[in-house]
Coordinates of C-alpha atoms in Angstrom, one line a residue:
X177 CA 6.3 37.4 33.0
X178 CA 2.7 37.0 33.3
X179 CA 0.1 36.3 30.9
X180 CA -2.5 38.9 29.8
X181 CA -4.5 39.7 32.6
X182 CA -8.4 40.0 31.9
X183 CA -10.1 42.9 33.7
X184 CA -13.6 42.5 35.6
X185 CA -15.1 44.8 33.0
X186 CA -13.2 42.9 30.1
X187 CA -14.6 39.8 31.7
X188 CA -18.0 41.0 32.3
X189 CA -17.7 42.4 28.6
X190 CA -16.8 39.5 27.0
X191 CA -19.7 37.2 28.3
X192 CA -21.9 39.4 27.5
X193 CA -20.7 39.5 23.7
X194 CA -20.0 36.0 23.6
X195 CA -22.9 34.3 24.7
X196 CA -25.6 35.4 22.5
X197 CA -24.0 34.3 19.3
X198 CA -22.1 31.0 20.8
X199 CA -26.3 30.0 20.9
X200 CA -26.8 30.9 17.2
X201 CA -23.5 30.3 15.3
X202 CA -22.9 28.0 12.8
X203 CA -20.1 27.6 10.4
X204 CA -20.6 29.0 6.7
X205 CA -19.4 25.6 5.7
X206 CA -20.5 22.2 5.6
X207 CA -19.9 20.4 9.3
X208 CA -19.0 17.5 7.9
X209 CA -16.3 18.5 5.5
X210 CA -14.8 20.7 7.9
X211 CA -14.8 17.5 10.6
X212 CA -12.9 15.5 7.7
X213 CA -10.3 18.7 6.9
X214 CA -9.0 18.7 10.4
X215 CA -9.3 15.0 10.8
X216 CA -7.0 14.3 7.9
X217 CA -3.7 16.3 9.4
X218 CA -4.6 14.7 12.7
X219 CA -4.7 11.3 11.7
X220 CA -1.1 11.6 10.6
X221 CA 0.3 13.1 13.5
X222 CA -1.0 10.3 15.5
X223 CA 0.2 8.1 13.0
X224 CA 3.9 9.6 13.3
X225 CA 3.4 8.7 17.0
X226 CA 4.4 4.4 16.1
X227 CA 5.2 4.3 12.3
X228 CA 8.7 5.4 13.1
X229 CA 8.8 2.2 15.9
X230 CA 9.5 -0.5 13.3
X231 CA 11.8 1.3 10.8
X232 CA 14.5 2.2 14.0
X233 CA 16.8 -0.4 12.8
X234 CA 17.1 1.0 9.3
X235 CA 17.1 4.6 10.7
X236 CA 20.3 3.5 12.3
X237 CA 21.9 1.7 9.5
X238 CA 21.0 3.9 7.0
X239 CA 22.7 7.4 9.3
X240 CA 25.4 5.5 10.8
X241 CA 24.0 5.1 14.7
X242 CA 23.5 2.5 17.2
X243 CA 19.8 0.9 18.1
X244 CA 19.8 2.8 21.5
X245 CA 20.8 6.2 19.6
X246 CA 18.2 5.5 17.0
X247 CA 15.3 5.7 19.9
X248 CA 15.8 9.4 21.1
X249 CA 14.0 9.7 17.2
X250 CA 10.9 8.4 18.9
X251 CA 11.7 10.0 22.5
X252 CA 12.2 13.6 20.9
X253 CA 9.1 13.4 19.2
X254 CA 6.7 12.3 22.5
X255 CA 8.3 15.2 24.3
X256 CA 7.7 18.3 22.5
X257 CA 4.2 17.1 21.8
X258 CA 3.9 16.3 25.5
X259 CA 4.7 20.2 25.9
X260 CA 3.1 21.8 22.9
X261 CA -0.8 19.5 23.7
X262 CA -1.7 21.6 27.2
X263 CA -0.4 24.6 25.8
X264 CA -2.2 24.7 22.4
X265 CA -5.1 26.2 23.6
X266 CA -3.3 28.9 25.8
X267 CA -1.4 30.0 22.4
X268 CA -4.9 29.9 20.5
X269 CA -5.9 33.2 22.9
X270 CA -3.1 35.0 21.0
X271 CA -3.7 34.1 17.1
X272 CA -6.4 32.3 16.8
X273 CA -7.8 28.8 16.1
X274 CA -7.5 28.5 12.9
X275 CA -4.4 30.3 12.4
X276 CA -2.9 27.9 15.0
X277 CA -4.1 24.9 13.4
X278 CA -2.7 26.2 10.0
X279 CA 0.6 27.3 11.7
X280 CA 1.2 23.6 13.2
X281 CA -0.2 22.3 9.8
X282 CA 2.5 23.8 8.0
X283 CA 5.5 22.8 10.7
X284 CA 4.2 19.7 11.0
X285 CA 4.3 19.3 7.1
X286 CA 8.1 21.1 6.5
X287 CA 9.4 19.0 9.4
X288 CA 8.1 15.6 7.7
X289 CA 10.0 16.7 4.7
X290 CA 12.9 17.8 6.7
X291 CA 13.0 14.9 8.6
X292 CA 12.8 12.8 5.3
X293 CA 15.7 14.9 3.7
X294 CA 18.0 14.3 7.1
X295 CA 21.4 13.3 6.6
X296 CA 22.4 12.9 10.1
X297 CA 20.9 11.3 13.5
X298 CA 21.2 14.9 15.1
X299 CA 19.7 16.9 12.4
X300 CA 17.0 14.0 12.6
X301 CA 16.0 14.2 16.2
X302 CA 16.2 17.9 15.8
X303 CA 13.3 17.9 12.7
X304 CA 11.4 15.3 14.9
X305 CA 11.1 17.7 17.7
X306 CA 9.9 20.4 15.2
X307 CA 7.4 17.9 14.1
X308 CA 6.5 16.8 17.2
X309 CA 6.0 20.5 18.5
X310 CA 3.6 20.9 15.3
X311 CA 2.0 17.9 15.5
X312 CA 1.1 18.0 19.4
X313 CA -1.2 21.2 18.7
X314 CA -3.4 19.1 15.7
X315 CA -5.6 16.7 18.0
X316 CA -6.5 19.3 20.8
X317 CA -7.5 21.9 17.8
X318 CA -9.4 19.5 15.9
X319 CA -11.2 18.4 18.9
X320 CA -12.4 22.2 19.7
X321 CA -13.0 22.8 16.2
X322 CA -15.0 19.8 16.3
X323 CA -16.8 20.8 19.7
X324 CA -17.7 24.1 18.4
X325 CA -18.9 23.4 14.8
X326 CA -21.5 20.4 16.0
X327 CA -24.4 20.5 18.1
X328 CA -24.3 18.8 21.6
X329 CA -26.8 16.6 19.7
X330 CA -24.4 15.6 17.1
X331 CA -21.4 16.2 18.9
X332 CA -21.0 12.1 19.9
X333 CA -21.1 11.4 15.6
X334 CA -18.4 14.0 15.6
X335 CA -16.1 12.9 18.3
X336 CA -16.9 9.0 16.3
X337 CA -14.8 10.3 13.5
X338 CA -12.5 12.1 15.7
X339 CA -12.0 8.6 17.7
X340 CA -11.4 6.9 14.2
X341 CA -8.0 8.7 13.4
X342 CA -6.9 8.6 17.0
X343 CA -7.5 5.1 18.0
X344 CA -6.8 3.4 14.7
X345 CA -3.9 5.0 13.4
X346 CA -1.6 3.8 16.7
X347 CA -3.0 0.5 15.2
X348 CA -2.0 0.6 11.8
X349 CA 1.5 2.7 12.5
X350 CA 4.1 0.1 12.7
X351 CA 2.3 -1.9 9.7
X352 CA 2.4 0.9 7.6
X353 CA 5.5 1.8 8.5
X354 CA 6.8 -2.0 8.6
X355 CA 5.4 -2.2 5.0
X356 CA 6.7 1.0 3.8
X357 CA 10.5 0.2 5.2
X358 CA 10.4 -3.1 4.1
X359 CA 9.1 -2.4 0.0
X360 CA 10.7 1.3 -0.5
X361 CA 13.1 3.3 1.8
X362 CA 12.3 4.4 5.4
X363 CA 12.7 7.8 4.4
X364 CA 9.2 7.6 2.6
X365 CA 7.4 7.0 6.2
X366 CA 7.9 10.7 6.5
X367 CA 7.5 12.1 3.2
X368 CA 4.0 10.7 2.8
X369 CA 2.9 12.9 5.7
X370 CA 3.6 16.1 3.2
X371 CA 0.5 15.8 0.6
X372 CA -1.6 15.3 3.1
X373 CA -0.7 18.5 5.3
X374 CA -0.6 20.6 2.0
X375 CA -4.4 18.9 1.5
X376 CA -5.2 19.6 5.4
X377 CA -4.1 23.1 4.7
X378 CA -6.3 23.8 1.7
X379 CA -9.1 22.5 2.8
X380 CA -8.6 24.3 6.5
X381 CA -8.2 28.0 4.3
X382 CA -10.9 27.5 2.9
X383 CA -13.3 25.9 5.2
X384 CA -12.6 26.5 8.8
X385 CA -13.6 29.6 10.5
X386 CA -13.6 31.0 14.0
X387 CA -16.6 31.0 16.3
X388 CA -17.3 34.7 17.6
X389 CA -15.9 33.6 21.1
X390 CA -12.5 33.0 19.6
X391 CA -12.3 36.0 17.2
X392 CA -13.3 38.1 20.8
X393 CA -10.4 36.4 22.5
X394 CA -8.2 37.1 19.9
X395 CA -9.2 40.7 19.5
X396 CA -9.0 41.6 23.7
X397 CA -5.6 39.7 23.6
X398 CA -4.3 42.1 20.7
X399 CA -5.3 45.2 22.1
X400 CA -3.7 44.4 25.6
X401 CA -0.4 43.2 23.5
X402 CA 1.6 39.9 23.4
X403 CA 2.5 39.3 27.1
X404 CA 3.6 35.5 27.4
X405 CA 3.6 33.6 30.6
X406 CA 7.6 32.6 30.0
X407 CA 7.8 31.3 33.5
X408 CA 4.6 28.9 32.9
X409 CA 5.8 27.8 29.9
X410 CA 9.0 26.8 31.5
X411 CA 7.5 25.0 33.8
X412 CA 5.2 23.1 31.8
X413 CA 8.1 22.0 29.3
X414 CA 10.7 21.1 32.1
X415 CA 7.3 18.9 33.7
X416 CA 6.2 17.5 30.5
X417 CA 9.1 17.0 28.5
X418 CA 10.7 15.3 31.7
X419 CA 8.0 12.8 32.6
X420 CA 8.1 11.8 28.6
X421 CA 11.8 11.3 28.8
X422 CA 11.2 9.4 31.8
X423 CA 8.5 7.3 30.7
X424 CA 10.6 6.6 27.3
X425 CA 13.8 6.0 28.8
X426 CA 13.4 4.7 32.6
X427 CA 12.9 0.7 32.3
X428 CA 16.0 0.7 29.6
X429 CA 18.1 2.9 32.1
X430 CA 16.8 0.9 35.3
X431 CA 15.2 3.8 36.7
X432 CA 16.3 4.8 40.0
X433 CA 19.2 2.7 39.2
X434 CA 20.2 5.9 36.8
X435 CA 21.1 9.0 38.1
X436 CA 20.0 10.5 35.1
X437 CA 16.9 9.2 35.1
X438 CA 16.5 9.9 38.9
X439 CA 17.4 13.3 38.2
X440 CA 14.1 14.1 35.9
X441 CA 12.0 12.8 38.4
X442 CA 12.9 14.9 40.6
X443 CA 13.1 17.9 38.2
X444 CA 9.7 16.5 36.7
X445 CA 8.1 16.4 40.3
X446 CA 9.2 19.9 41.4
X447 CA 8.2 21.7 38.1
X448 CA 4.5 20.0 38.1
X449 CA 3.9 20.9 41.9
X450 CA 5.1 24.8 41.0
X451 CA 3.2 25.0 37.8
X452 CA 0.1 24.0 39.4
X453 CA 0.5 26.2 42.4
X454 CA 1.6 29.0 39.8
X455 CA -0.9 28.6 37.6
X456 CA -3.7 28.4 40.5
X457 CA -2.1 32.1 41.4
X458 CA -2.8 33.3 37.9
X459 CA -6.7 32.5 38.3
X460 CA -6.9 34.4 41.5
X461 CA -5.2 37.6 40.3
X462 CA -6.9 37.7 36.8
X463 CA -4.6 36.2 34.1
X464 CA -5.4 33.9 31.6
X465 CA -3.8 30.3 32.4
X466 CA -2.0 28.4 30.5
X467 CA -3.2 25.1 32.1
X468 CA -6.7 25.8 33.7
X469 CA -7.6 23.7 36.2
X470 CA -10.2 25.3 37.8
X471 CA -11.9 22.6 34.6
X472 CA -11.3 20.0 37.3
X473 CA -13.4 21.7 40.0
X474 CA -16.2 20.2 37.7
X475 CA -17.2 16.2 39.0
X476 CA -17.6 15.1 35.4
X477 CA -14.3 16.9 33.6
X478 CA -12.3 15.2 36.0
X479 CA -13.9 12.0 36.2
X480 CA -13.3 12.2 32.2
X481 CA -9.7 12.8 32.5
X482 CA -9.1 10.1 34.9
X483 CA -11.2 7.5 32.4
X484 CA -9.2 9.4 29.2
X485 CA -5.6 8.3 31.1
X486 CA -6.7 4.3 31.6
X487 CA -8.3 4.5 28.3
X488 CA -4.6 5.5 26.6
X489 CA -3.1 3.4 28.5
X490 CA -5.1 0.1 28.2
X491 CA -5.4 1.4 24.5
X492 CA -1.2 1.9 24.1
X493 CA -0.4 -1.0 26.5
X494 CA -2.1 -3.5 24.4
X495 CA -0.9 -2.4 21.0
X496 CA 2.7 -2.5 22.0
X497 CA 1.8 -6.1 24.3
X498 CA 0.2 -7.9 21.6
X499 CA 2.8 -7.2 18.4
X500 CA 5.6 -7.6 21.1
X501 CA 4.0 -11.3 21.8
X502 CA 3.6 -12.5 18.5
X503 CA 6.9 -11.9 17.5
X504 CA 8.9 -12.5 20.2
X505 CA 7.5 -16.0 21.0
X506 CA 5.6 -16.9 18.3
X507 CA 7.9 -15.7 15.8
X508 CA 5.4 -12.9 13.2
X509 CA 7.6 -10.7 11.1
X510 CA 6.6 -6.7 11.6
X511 CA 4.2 -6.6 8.9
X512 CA 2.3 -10.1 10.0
X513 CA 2.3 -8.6 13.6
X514 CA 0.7 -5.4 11.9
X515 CA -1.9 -7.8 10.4
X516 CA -3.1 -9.4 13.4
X517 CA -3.8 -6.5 14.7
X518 CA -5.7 -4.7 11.5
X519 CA -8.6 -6.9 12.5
X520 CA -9.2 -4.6 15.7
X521 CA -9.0 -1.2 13.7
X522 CA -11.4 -2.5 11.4
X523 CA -14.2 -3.1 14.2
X524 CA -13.1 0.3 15.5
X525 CA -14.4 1.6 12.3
X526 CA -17.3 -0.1 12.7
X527 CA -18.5 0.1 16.0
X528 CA -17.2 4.2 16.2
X529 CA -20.4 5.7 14.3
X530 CA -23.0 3.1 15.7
X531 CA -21.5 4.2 19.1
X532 CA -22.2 8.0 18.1
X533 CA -25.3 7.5 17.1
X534 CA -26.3 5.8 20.4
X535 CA -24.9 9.3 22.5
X536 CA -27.9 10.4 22.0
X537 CA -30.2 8.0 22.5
X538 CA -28.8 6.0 25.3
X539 CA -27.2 7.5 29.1
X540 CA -23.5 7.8 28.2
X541 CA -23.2 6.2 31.9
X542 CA -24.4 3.2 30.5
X543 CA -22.2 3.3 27.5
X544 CA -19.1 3.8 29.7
X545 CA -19.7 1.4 32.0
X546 CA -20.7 -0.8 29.1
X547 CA -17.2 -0.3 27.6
X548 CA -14.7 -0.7 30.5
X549 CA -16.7 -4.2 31.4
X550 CA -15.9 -5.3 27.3
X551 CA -12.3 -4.2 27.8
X552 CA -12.3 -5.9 30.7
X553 CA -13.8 -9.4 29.8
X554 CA -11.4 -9.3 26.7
X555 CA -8.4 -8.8 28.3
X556 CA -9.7 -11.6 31.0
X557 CA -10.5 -13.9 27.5
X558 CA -7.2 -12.9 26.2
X559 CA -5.4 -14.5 29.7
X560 CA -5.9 -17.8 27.4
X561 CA -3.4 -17.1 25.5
X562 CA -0.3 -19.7 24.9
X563 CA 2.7 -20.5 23.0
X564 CA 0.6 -22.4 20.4
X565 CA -2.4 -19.6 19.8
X566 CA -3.2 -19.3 15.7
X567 CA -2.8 -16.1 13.8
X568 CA -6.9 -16.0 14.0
X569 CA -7.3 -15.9 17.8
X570 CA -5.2 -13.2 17.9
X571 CA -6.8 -11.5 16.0
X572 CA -10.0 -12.1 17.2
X573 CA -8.8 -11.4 20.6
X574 CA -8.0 -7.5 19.4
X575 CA -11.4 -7.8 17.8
X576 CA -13.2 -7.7 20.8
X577 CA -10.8 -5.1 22.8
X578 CA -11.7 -2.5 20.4
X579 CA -15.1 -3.1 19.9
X580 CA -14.9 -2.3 23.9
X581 CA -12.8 0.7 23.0
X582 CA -15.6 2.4 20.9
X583 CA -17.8 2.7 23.4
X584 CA -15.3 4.4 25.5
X585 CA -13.5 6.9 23.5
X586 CA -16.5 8.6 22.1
X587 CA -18.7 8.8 25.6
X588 CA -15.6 10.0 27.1
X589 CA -14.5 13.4 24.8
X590 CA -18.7 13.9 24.6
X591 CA -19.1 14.2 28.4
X592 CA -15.7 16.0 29.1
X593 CA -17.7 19.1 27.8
X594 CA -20.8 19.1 30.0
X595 CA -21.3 21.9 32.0
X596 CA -18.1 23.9 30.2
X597 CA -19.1 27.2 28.6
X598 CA -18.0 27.2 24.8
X599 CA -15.2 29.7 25.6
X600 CA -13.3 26.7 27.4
X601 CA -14.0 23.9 24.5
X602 CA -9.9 24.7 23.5
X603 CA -8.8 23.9 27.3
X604 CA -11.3 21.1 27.6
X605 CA -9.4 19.4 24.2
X606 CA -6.1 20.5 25.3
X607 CA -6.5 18.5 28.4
X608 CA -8.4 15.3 27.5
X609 CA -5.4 14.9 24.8
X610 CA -2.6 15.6 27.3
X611 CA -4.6 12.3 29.4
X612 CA -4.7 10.3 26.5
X613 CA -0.7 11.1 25.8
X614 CA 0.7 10.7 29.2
X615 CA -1.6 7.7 29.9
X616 CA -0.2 6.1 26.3
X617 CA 2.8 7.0 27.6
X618 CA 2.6 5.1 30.9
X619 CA 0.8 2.3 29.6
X620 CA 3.8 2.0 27.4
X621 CA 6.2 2.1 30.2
X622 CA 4.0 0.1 32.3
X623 CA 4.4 -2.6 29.9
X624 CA 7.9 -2.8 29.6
X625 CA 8.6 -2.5 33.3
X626 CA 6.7 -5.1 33.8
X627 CA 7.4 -7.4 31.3
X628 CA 11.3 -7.3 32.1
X629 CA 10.9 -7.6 35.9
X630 CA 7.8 -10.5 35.8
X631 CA 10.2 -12.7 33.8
X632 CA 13.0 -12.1 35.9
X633 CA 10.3 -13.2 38.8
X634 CA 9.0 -16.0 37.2
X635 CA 12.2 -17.7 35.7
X636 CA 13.4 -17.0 39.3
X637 CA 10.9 -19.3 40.7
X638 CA 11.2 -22.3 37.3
X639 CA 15.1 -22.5 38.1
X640 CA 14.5 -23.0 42.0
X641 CA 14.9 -26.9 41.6
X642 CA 17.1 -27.3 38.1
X643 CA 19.9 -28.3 39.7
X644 CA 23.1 -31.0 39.4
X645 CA 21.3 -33.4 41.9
X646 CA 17.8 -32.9 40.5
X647 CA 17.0 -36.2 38.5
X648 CA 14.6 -35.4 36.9
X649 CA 16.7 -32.3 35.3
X650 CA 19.5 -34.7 34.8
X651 CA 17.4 -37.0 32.9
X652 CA 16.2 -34.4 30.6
X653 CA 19.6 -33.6 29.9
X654 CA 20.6 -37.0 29.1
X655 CA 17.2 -37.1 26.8
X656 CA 17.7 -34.1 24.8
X657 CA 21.6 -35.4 24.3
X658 CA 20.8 -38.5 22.8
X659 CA 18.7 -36.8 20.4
X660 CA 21.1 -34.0 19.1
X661 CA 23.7 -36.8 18.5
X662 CA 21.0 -39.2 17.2
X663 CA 20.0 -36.4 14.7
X664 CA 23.6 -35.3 14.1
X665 CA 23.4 -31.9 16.0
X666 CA 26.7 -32.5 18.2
X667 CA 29.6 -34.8 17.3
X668 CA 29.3 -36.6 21.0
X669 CA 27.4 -36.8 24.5
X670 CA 29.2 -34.3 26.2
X671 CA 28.4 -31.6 23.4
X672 CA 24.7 -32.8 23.6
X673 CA 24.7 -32.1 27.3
X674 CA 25.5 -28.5 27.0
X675 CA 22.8 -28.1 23.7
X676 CA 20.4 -29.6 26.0
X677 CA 20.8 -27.0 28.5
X678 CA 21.2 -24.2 26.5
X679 CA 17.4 -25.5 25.1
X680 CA 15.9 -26.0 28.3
X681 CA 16.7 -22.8 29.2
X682 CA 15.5 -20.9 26.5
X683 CA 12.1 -23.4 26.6
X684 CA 11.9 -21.7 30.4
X685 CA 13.0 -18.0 29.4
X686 CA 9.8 -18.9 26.6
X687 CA 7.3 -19.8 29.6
X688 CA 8.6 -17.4 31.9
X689 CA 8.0 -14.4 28.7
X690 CA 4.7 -15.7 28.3
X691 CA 3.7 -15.8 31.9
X692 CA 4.7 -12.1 32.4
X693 CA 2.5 -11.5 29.5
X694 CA -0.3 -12.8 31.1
X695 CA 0.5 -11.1 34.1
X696 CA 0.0 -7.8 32.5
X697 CA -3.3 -8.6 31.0
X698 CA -4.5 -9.5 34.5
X699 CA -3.1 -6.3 35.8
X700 CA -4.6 -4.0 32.5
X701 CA -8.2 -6.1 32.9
X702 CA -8.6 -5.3 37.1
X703 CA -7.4 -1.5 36.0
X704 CA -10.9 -1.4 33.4
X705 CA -13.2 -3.3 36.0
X706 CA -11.9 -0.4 38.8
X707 CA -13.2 2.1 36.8
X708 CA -16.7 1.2 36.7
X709 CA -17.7 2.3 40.2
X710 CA -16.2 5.7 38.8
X711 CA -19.1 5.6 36.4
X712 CA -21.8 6.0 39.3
X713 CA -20.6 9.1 40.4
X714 CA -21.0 10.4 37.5
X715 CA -24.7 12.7 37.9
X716 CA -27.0 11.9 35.3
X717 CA -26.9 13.8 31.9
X718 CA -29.6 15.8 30.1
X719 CA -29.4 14.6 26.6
X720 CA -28.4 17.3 24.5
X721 CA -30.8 18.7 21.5
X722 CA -31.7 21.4 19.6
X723 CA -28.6 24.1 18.8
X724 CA -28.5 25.6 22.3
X725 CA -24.7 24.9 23.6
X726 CA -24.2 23.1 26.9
X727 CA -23.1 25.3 30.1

């Protein structure tokens, strides 16, 4: 039941082998083709993430299901990649890097097709969870790869592109896939992912290679046999996969108000607290973790997971917020949503490789701090909005919340590998990913929660006085009824008087939305200023140079 255990001379062994050519390695092939192979699969797996959001209704037309059965497609899909991210660089030890990126490549590319092919809402979920599983080992990988085929001096330009198909493609996602669903079939938002993963897995044949470190691995992890940690694994998909499903499904199931939901809390909190205790034991006596968390023993890893979780999850929060705004009460289709906020991933694009070029000329402390005050003031400039905002403010709102992101997401992923020996680049990725997933996650939930609950609040407090003795409510009554029968709306006054209230009260469930709104801005903008402090207890770093790796 345990995982391969690692002897002190194996240990001793291996650093000894390893760390004379982790200083002098370098891939055969060019660095920056093999950064835009394993950025290409990656980009579409975190596209797959929130193009499937705005084709839901279709799905469920087109297989025969309701709207509410029609969302486990999305749910399926967050939870095995929730359970295959923290694990991906535990199952690298066994086969390889590249063979594991090829392997989830491949699944991730069948799946699509599969999922395209479906003719059922079962068989559907099913081939999303197969994609999912394949898909949630593509970021962490390509981060490592990434990690280990740069220099500390260029790794910020690397992690730029890396932050380009992660950040942007949640942004694009539902206008894509609003644009593909509307003009062709919404089968096609999965089939396009197929020439692109048989692309990826050219490219990765013939240009990616393991680092000595890895092939060692590998090699020990052979010669000792194939001995999983079952009961790990267990645990980390009963913990991950039910925090997902809770995160997905508790504000549409009123949380504790559903024993169901109430049930993979508990089951979620019992299975994290053993895996962690579990996988604390299998440091002490030897074995390779699957989670390794003796990373967070280090002041700067876990100060980077911490900002990796609010950066998701101000990053995810908005970008369901902002489309959910603008068609709700302002009344955008799908694809003009998508538009306004295209504007935000274009400044991404920019501002990502002037940010990597700046890693290594500016403290990364500075550009940190520098990005959670941006975030901040913009989602403080973005509490102006109103019922009557134009299509441009919008968008220039998102505009300057993501040229706030840039300097965040690339600062972040460099720093996370201070101090780690190359050996642990795949469980450095593994975990900032897992971060940026669960925080996404909660952001997501966060922003539902509190959506439904602040209106409730706030239309609450704007009914307080609308009552039958109230004149002034009466006389807007009798106003609005005069001009529904002036304008030939209602045959008489007694018609008029129940349009007018029916008006009114949508007019107040309008406000009420749009308060709640800025309520969660509020909330998301004190969230980024509390992080700064975090910043200052970050030690100074050594700007990396030359080829030597950082330890």
């Amino acid at each position: 039941m345990s995982t391969a255990t690692l002897t002190q001379d194996q240990v001793s062994d291996q650093s000894h082998t390893v760390t004379a050519p982790a200083k002098a390695w370098r891939p055969r092939a060019n660095p920056w083709a093999i950064a835009l192979t394993v950025t290409l699969a990656t980009f579409m797996e975190v596209l797959d993430t929130s193009i499937a959001n705005v084709a839901l209704p279709h799905i469920a037309g087109g297989l025969g299901a309701s709207q509410d059965e029609a969302t486990w497609v999305l749910t399926s899909y967050l939870v095995a990649n929730a359970v295959i991210l923290p694990a991906s660089s535990y199952l690298t030890t066994f086969i390889g890097r590249k063979k594991f990126y090829m392997i989830c490549v491949v699944l991730f590319g069948i799946s699509s097709m599969l999922c395209g092919l479906a003719p059922s809402l079962p068989l559907l979920i099913f081939f999303r969870v197969l994609q999912g599983a394949g898909g949630g080992g593509l970021a962490p990988s390509e981060q490592a790869i990434l990690a280990d085929t740069f220099t500390p001096a260029q790794r910020g330009q690397a992690m730029a592109l890396y932050g380009l198909a992660v950040v942007t493609a949640p942004a694009i996602g539902p206008t894509l896939g609003g644009w593909i669903t509307d003009n062709y079939d919404w089968r096609w938002i999965f089939f396009i992912n197929i020439p692109v993963a048989i692309l990826s897995l050219f490219l990765t044949a013939r240009l990616v290679e393991d680092p000595p470190w890895i092939e060692k691995e590998v090699a020990i992890a052979k010669k000792r046999g194939l001995n999983l940690d079952y009961f790990g694994f267990a645990l980390l998909g009963i913990g991950f996969g039910s925090l997902e499903f809770v995160l997905d499904k508790g504000q549409e199931d009123d949380w504790f108000g559903s024993h169901i939901i109430t049930f993979f809390i508990i089951a979620c909190a019992i299975a994290l607290i053993t895996l962690i205790i579990w996988e604390l034991r299998q440091v002490r006596v030897g074995h390779r973790p699957i989670l390794n968390l003796t990373l967070f023993k280090r002041k700067t890893f876990a100060i980077s997971f911490l900002f990796m979780f609010v950066l998701g999850f101000a990053l995810y929060g908005t970008t369901v917020l902002i489309p959910q705004f603008v068609q709700l009460l302002l009344g955008y289709t799908a694809e003009l949503a998508g538009f306004a906020m295209s504007p935000g991933g274009l400044m991404t694009m920019l501002m990502m490789p002037i940010v990597g070029f700046l890693i290594g000329k500016v403290d990364v402390r500075y550009l940190m701090g520098f990005g959670f005050f941006i975030v901040g003031i913009a989602l403080l400039v973005m509490h102006t909005l109103n019922l009557q905002v134009s299509y441009g403010y919008v968008a220039m709102l998102r505009v300057f919340q993501a040229s706030g992101l840039a300097f965040l997401f690339v600062p972040i992923n460099t720093i996370s590998y201070t101090g780690v020996p190359r050996t642990q680049n795949n469980d450095v990725s593994g975990l900032t990913n897992l971060a940026r997933n669960i925080g996404g996650s909660c952001g997501t939930a966060f922003v539902a929660t509190e959506l439904a609950r602040r209106t409730q609040a706030h239309m609450s407090n704007m009914t307080r006085n609308l009552t039958p003795s109230d004149p002034a409510f009466q006389q807007s009554i009798h106003s609005f009824s005069q001009v529904f029968v002036t304008h030939g709306l209602v045959p008489n006054i007694t018609s008029g008087g129940f349009m007018a209230q029916a008006y009114i009260y949508n007019q107040m469930f309008r406000q009420a939305q749009m308060l709640s709104y800025l309520d969660i801005i509020a909330m998301l903008s004190i969230g980024c200023f509390l992080m700064l402090p975090f910043v200052a207890f970050i030690g100074k770093i050594k700007k990396p140079s030359g080829d030597a790796p950082v330890h």
